[in-house]
Amino acid sequence: MQSQNHGLRFDGIEESVTINFKSGINLSDNYTVEAWIFADNWKALSWQGSIFTNDGQDPDRGFAFRCGENGKLSFVMSADNQWNEAVSPAIMNSKQWHHVAATVDNGSITLDIDGQVSGSATYEGTVTPSEGAFTIGESTGFPGRVFEGVIDEVRVWNVARTASEIADNKTTSFTGFEAGLVAYLPMNEGSGDIAINLSDDGCSG
């Protein structure tokens, strides 16, 4: 497995990318978040290595896509101000590229690793969105939950992608204007301090 072109390395201490809140990216009952990750080291617990987040607290709201604990993938989202989590087994390796995705679809959460369904959960209630910033590499609402390694090809869809759509397109380069693709950061800049969002360059990282 490999990612595409460049990627953005995070030191696992304090580095992150912030994307200002935009209502068009705000997510509800149907969405998919995906990325390529290369972990230099796993954090001790599955919720400590943040990939892409929009989580907040008091009350609990938003979501967090994260990893850790010897290669587990985790996704947590809030419904009726209560966290609901899906966690995979510890099947990812450090120092190896993995494609990861999480899909929320009207009461269900599904995790995909390298094109294979690898975890699931269900939830009840109304999704509790957050109007905080979106963050790559660290938790938005819980500072210190940081990723150590490289993150690439971050994509956010406001539709629930099927397992076959995720698997068939994990190495596809998009334009950013595909139907349902509300944020796309391919991390191909190679230098500088801006990560361009090809779906909306006015809402970049």
GROMACS .gro file of C-alpha atoms in nm:
model
  205
    1MET     CA    1   0.000   0.000   0.000
    2GLN     CA    2   0.118   0.354  -0.064
    3SER     CA    3  -0.013   0.706  -0.055
    4GLN     CA    4  -0.003   0.955  -0.338
    5ASN     CA    5   0.267   1.214  -0.416
    6HIS     CA    6   0.349   1.424  -0.109
    7GLY     CA    7   0.214   1.393   0.246
    8LEU     CA    8   0.226   1.607   0.557
    9ARG     CA    9   0.437   1.490   0.853
   10PHE     CA   10   0.327   1.557   1.210
   11ASP     CA   11   0.569   1.542   1.503
   12GLY     CA   12   0.326   1.387   1.751
   13ILE     CA   13   0.384   1.673   1.995
   14GLU     CA   14   0.219   1.994   1.879
   15GLU     CA   15   0.184   2.007   1.500
   16SER     CA   16  -0.161   2.017   1.338
   17VAL     CA   17  -0.359   2.174   1.054
   18THR     CA   18  -0.667   2.384   1.126
   19ILE     CA   19  -0.957   2.429   0.883
   20ASN     CA   20  -1.200   2.701   0.985
   21PHE     CA   21  -1.557   2.590   1.041
   22LYS     CA   22  -1.782   2.605   0.737
   23SER     CA   23  -2.144   2.496   0.735
   24GLY     CA   24  -2.098   2.310   0.406
   25ILE     CA   25  -1.853   2.072   0.571
   26ASN     CA   26  -2.067   2.028   0.882
   27LEU     CA   27  -2.184   1.668   0.891
   28SER     CA   28  -2.500   1.493   1.006
   29ASP     CA   29  -2.645   1.145   0.948
   30ASN     CA   30  -2.469   1.054   0.621
   31TYR     CA   31  -2.100   1.114   0.561
   32THR     CA   32  -1.762   0.954   0.502
   33VAL     CA   33  -1.418   1.067   0.615
   34GLU     CA   34  -1.106   0.905   0.469
   35ALA     CA   35  -0.729   0.949   0.456
   36TRP     CA   36  -0.397   0.775   0.404
   37ILE     CA   37  -0.185   0.746   0.719
   38PHE     CA   38   0.174   0.640   0.794
   39ALA     CA   39   0.223   0.617   1.170
   40ASP     CA   40   0.581   0.649   1.290
   41ASN     CA   41   0.462   0.530   1.630
   42TRP     CA   42   0.123   0.447   1.776
   43LYS     CA   43  -0.006   0.635   2.077
   44ALA     CA   44  -0.081   0.412   2.376
   45LEU     CA   45  -0.460   0.428   2.338
   46SER     CA   46  -0.682   0.407   2.030
   47TRP     CA   47  -0.830   0.755   2.085
   48GLN     CA   48  -0.501   0.943   2.126
   49GLY     CA   49  -0.374   0.965   1.765
   50SER     CA   50  -0.608   1.213   1.597
   51ILE     CA   51  -0.633   1.198   1.217
   52PHE     CA   52  -0.924   1.434   1.141
   53THR     CA   53  -1.151   1.582   1.407
   54ASN     CA   54  -1.430   1.827   1.479
   55ASP     CA   55  -1.496   1.721   1.838
   56GLY     CA   56  -1.605   1.943   2.124
   57GLN     CA   57  -1.721   1.911   2.483
   58ASP     CA   58  -1.968   2.066   2.729
   59PRO     CA   59  -2.183   1.924   2.574
   60ASP     CA   60  -2.015   1.646   2.376
   61ARG     CA   61  -2.055   1.717   2.005
   62GLY     CA   62  -1.898   1.656   1.665
   63PHE     CA   63  -1.674   1.365   1.571
   64ALA     CA   64  -1.315   1.240   1.587
   65PHE     CA   65  -1.133   1.000   1.352
   66ARG     CA   66  -0.826   0.861   1.531
   67CYS     CA   67  -0.592   0.567   1.584
   68GLY     CA   68  -0.346   0.411   1.828
   69GLU     CA   69  -0.304   0.113   2.063
   70ASN     CA   70  -0.081  -0.099   1.837
   71GLY     CA   71  -0.276  -0.023   1.521
   72LYS     CA   72  -0.643   0.019   1.610
   73LEU     CA   73  -0.867   0.258   1.414
   74SER     CA   74  -1.135   0.449   1.605
   75PHE     CA   75  -1.420   0.678   1.511
   76VAL     CA   76  -1.640   0.853   1.766
   77MET     CA   77  -1.938   1.079   1.699
   78SER     CA   78  -2.198   1.245   1.915
   79ALA     CA   79  -2.572   1.183   1.904
   80ASP     CA   80  -2.793   1.355   2.160
   81ASN     CA   81  -2.473   1.483   2.323
   82GLN     CA   82  -2.348   1.128   2.387
   83TRP     CA   83  -2.036   0.972   2.231
   84ASN     CA   84  -2.077   0.664   2.013
   85GLU     CA   85  -1.763   0.477   1.905
   86ALA     CA   86  -1.656   0.211   1.656
   87VAL     CA   87  -1.311   0.053   1.702
   88SER     CA   88  -1.121  -0.192   1.480
   89PRO     CA   89  -0.889  -0.469   1.597
   90ALA     CA   90  -0.518  -0.384   1.612
   91ILE     CA   91  -0.447  -0.475   1.249
   92MET     CA   92  -0.247  -0.176   1.119
   93ASN     CA   93   0.131  -0.167   1.126
   94SER     CA   94   0.346   0.131   1.215
   95LYS     CA   95   0.584   0.258   0.948
   96GLN     CA   96   0.349   0.133   0.676
   97TRP     CA   97   0.091   0.316   0.466
   98HIS     CA   98  -0.275   0.238   0.535
   99HIS     CA   99  -0.589   0.377   0.379
  100VAL     CA  100  -0.853   0.441   0.645
  101ALA     CA  101  -1.217   0.547   0.624
  102ALA     CA  102  -1.514   0.595   0.854
  103THR     CA  103  -1.874   0.613   0.734
  104VAL     CA  104  -2.179   0.730   0.926
  105ASP     CA  105  -2.505   0.613   0.770
  106ASN     CA  106  -2.835   0.673   0.951
  107GLY     CA  107  -2.761   0.496   1.277
  108SER     CA  108  -2.453   0.296   1.182
  109ILE     CA  109  -2.077   0.359   1.187
  110THR     CA  110  -1.847   0.153   0.964
  111LEU     CA  111  -1.467   0.150   0.959
  112ASP     CA  112  -1.260   0.048   0.654
  113ILE     CA  113  -0.888  -0.026   0.653
  114ASP     CA  114  -0.710  -0.082   0.320
  115GLY     CA  115  -1.040  -0.143   0.143
  116GLN     CA  116  -1.175  -0.395   0.395
  117VAL     CA  117  -1.456  -0.341   0.646
  118SER     CA  118  -1.276  -0.360   0.980
  119GLY     CA  119  -1.518  -0.243   1.249
  120SER     CA  120  -1.870  -0.119   1.308
  121ALA     CA  121  -2.113   0.015   1.566
  122THR     CA  122  -2.465   0.153   1.586
  123TYR     CA  123  -2.606   0.462   1.748
  124GLU     CA  124  -2.945   0.609   1.832
  125GLY     CA  125  -3.064   0.965   1.850
  126THR     CA  126  -2.998   1.286   1.661
  127VAL     CA  127  -2.644   1.368   1.552
  128THR     CA  128  -2.498   1.651   1.761
  129PRO     CA  129  -2.284   1.864   1.526
  130SER     CA  130  -2.006   2.097   1.628
  131GLU     CA  131  -1.936   2.443   1.490
  132GLY     CA  132  -1.573   2.431   1.600
  133ALA     CA  133  -1.280   2.413   1.365
  134PHE     CA  134  -1.182   2.097   1.180
  135THR     CA  135  -0.834   1.976   1.273
  136ILE     CA  136  -0.593   1.737   1.102
  137GLY     CA  137  -0.334   1.573   1.326
  138GLU     CA  138  -0.484   1.674   1.662
  139SER     CA  139  -0.816   1.675   1.844
  140THR     CA  140  -1.009   2.001   1.807
  141GLY     CA  141  -1.165   1.987   2.152
  142PHE     CA  142  -0.912   1.779   2.345
  143PRO     CA  143  -0.563   1.923   2.286
  144GLY     CA  144  -0.273   1.681   2.316
  145ARG     CA  145  -0.438   1.395   2.128
  146VAL     CA  146  -0.192   1.414   1.841
  147PHE     CA  147  -0.080   1.196   1.549
  148GLU     CA  148   0.286   1.108   1.493
  149GLY     CA  149   0.366   1.035   1.131
  150VAL     CA  150   0.235   1.132   0.786
  151ILE     CA  151  -0.124   1.207   0.686
  152ASP     CA  152  -0.223   1.233   0.321
  153GLU     CA  153  -0.529   1.259   0.093
  154VAL     CA  154  -0.785   1.376   0.351
  155ARG     CA  155  -1.136   1.357   0.202
  156VAL     CA  156  -1.472   1.444   0.350
  157TRP     CA  157  -1.797   1.345   0.179
  158ASN     CA  158  -2.144   1.458   0.282
  159VAL     CA  159  -2.281   1.126   0.157
  160ALA     CA  160  -2.228   0.777   0.295
  161ARG     CA  161  -1.982   0.608   0.060
  162THR     CA  162  -2.025   0.234   0.009
  163ALA     CA  163  -1.749  -0.011   0.098
  164SER     CA  164  -1.689  -0.079  -0.273
  165GLU     CA  165  -1.670   0.294  -0.356
  166ILE     CA  166  -1.412   0.340  -0.080
  167ALA     CA  167  -1.206   0.039  -0.187
  168ASP     CA  168  -1.222   0.112  -0.560
  169ASN     CA  169  -1.117   0.477  -0.523
  170LYS     CA  170  -0.866   0.475  -0.239
  171THR     CA  171  -0.579   0.552  -0.480
  172THR     CA  172  -0.781   0.781  -0.708
  173SER     CA  173  -0.682   1.147  -0.738
  174PHE     CA  174  -0.993   1.365  -0.748
  175THR     CA  175  -1.045   1.718  -0.876
  176GLY     CA  176  -1.231   1.833  -0.565
  177PHE     CA  177  -1.555   1.895  -0.753
  178GLU     CA  178  -1.698   1.543  -0.742
  179ALA     CA  179  -2.057   1.515  -0.618
  180GLY     CA  180  -2.064   1.496  -0.239
  181LEU     CA  181  -1.695   1.577  -0.191
  182VAL     CA  182  -1.709   1.877   0.045
  183ALA     CA  183  -1.342   1.886   0.152
  184TYR     CA  184  -1.036   1.743  -0.023
  185LEU     CA  185  -0.682   1.809   0.097
  186PRO     CA  186  -0.435   1.600  -0.108
  187MET     CA  187  -0.133   1.748   0.077
  188ASN     CA  188   0.066   1.787  -0.245
  189GLU     CA  189   0.215   2.131  -0.178
  190GLY     CA  190   0.558   1.997  -0.076
  191SER     CA  191   0.643   2.320   0.111
  192GLY     CA  192   0.485   2.622   0.275
  193ASP     CA  193   0.230   2.650   0.553
  194ILE     CA  194  -0.099   2.607   0.362
  195ALA     CA  195  -0.275   2.279   0.284
  196ILE     CA  196  -0.506   2.353  -0.008
  197ASN     CA  197  -0.864   2.231   0.004
  198LEU     CA  198  -0.938   2.157  -0.363
  199SER     CA  199  -1.313   2.154  -0.295
  200ASP     CA  200  -1.296   2.511  -0.162
  201ASP     CA  201  -0.961   2.693  -0.161
  202GLY     CA  202  -1.117   2.962   0.058
  203CYS     CA  203  -1.150   2.701   0.331
  204SER     CA  204  -0.800   2.551   0.325
  205GLY     CA  205  -0.583   2.437   0.614
   0.00000   0.00000   0.00000
